[in-house]
Amino acid sequence: MNRLLILFILCFQLHPLAYAQPSKQQKRNLMAFSKLFGYVRYFYPADELQNDSCWNAIAIYGIQRMLTVKNDKGLIAELRALFCPLVPQAKIDFSDKIDSFTLTDTVNNCKDRLVYWQHQGFGLNSNMSVPFRSIRVNSKIEYDQNKSPLSYFSVTKVLQLEKYKGKPFVFTLDITAKPTSDNYKDNLFAGPCLSSEDLEELNTERKAIAEVKESFIFRGTIDRNLPLIQFGCYIDPSVENVQINSPQLFIHNSDNKLIPIDLDLAELIDFSGDLNIERTKYAFMIGKVRHEPLFNREIKAGEVIRKELVSDISVLIPLSLYSNGIHTYPVVDSATLDRFQKKASVKFLGQDEKAIETRLACLIQAWNVLKHSFPYWKEASAAPDSIFERSLEKAFFDVDKQDFLSTLQLLTVPLNDGQMYVDLYNETKDDATASVPLLATSIDNRIFVKMVMDQDLSKRVQIGDEIMNINGRSAMEYLREKEDLISGSQQWKRSKGLTILFNGPKHSSLKMKLRTAEGEKRIQIPRSEMSRAPQNNSVSLYQRATGWINKALYYVDLTSDKFGTNPYILQEMDEAKAIIFDMRGYPPATISSAQMLNQIQEQLTTSEIIGHRIYVPQILYPDYQNVHYKVLTHLIHPAQKRWKAKAYFLTDANAISVSETYLSVIKDHKLGTIIGQATAGADGAVNILLLPHGYRLRFSGTLVKTNTGSKHYLVGVIPDIEVKPTLEALKERRDEILERAIELAEQDIQSAAIGK
């Protein structure tokens, strides 16, 4: 019987209070709603629908309705009632009754511009940097200083204006911004900043600026409670070539005459940071009026989404809308949105997170993000619909957060993405699970003790003892059930399955049957330690400090927390005849570590080379169809003074993401010899979706290929010399991969000496 099915049945048996299994019609209703939800959420560009809380409400309310629909006629009627007020031009009907329509001008002279979605990946987190962005081309930009990456700059230094408290002022200056493209022209503005309550512009609308100089006049009143003030500006970093000239300040005296005030000007290029945040009341903003395209492909007027929601029921939705520059047309029914919000508000205030609607709302949003933006669907083990159906059924039986967390994990498993992981990001530690002070490894499909981390336990359990049974079940069967909750390649699943092998309920015990040198024994170990997460690196028995192995051979642990902090490492490597770099894991996420990794690559190359290629999806259409890619790469230049040493790299399935980016360059350009086992096969930029109630989904948002164009996903970096683990070496606590590298390096050093 399929292990996932066993897991599903166990969940049902353990939770008698769970919801009843959904009927065939309910599953059909929820599938239709979920697909339509995603099409409208991510591809219909109406202004009124650009609010996350709005979509949470629509999901909750829609699911409630879907659970009560009895037949397909009712399903069509309910979908129309839910979505037609939001998408007035939508057609939802039996498939043979869907006809076409023309995108018409619903308001006179409204064809100023066409608004449509462009996704570079999916821009899910406003605080994330490139490459992931989602915009509605030609839509009005709404700035929020708490979310938008705006930089504050001083125009003047701090001014002593105490004697002018309560006096009106006039502040003038000239602004130019040279456009870098035709899209830029007439798409810039300068105007009052949102935080400048006392700063008013002469004209009420923000004033457009382009290549020619524009003069601006701001009016306000010197705050009685803040005599020390500073004039400054917030500049949208996407606006280039900004120049601010001729700032002047005038104060109205008692005769209402304008008196010029001498200004002590600041260097605009000097970033003021948050030091003067209380003095930036008199700040204006320079930004863009509307969103420019992310790439040069576009949606044309009249293009539509025509999709089958479930068998025999289809939908037709426009992919673009006309806008007059202020809002899109047709206008969405605000009364409908208000009704959704009121119906769902209690659910998303956290008062009813156990309700089936809240779980399904999270599931629907996670599934749709993956359905439309995940770049490796060709490598998935199942189609999107079947993945959703299986997760949907399990969600009905979940009782608590941990139950539903496993449902979201099961959603990710068939996508085979080693960087994909679901957790509860707003909990500082996992109080529901714990582990024992043991680590395990597998050799020839048998499981052995790899490390004992408790002195008393080491008297009963030895490294190399075989683990035969765990809690009365075959140890390999127990491990495979852990692997069933992990997404990724087989080598990654095995490595991380062993990492979480002993996780279980807090305050519980683990029963094991061992085969030892003295014979079989049974032990019971309390789960007294924090649980281990699968994304954590495995602890190695053989970690050694960076330094000399002998007079000619140097060892560097690239995964050590101390890597990158020792300024003498590069100098010492310069003296070595051979260097072994250990990349069995993940390098520290620090600037110094990244800089040193770059320096190592520069030392190893003799000519300019291209680094790893990353392909960022450029998405216009749903269901990840007709996707183009933006290629991101970087050039690696050789160092002026290079090492004479040969390089050897150690790796295994714990190497993932950045480690693989680095090792792929070594492999593709033959910069060193790679020894060990295949890496995880999951690289590229990670995208993050934050879901209600603290769930977080991380996944690979970009495609990665080798420099030769071959497949990297699931395959990983294949070592030049493979080293398989042996039980003999485990018991003797020998690092076979490092031993093989030392042997090879010493042979090469000796050969080089003879050659001289």
Short mmCIF file of N, CA and C in Angstrom, two decimals, residues 5 60 145 196 292 446 546 696:
data_model
loop_
_atom_site.label_atom_id
_atom_site.label_comp_id
_atom_site.label_asym_id
_atom_site.label_seq_id
_atom_site.Cartn_x
_atom_site.Cartn_y
_atom_site.Cartn_z
N LEU A 5 -0.76 7.01 1.43
CA LEU A 5 -2.13 6.61 1.74
C LEU A 5 -2.21 6.10 3.17
N ILE A 60 -12.13 32.62 1.99
CA ILE A 60 -12.94 32.10 3.09
C ILE A 60 -14.42 32.01 2.69
N GLN A 145 5.58 53.87 2.64
CA GLN A 145 6.95 53.95 3.14
C GLN A 145 7.31 52.79 4.06
N SER A 196 4.49 63.99 5.29
CA SER A 196 4.65 65.44 5.45
C SER A 196 3.29 66.11 5.60
N GLU A 292 6.09 50.62 -15.12
CA GLU A 292 6.60 50.32 -16.45
C GLU A 292 6.74 48.81 -16.62
N ARG A 446 20.74 0.11 4.83
CA ARG A 446 20.64 -0.24 6.24
C ARG A 446 20.98 1.02 7.04
N THR A 546 39.97 24.42 9.84
CA THR A 546 40.72 24.88 8.68
C THR A 546 42.19 25.03 9.07
N ARG A 696 4.56 29.24 6.23
CA ARG A 696 5.46 29.81 5.25
C ARG A 696 5.89 28.73 4.26
#
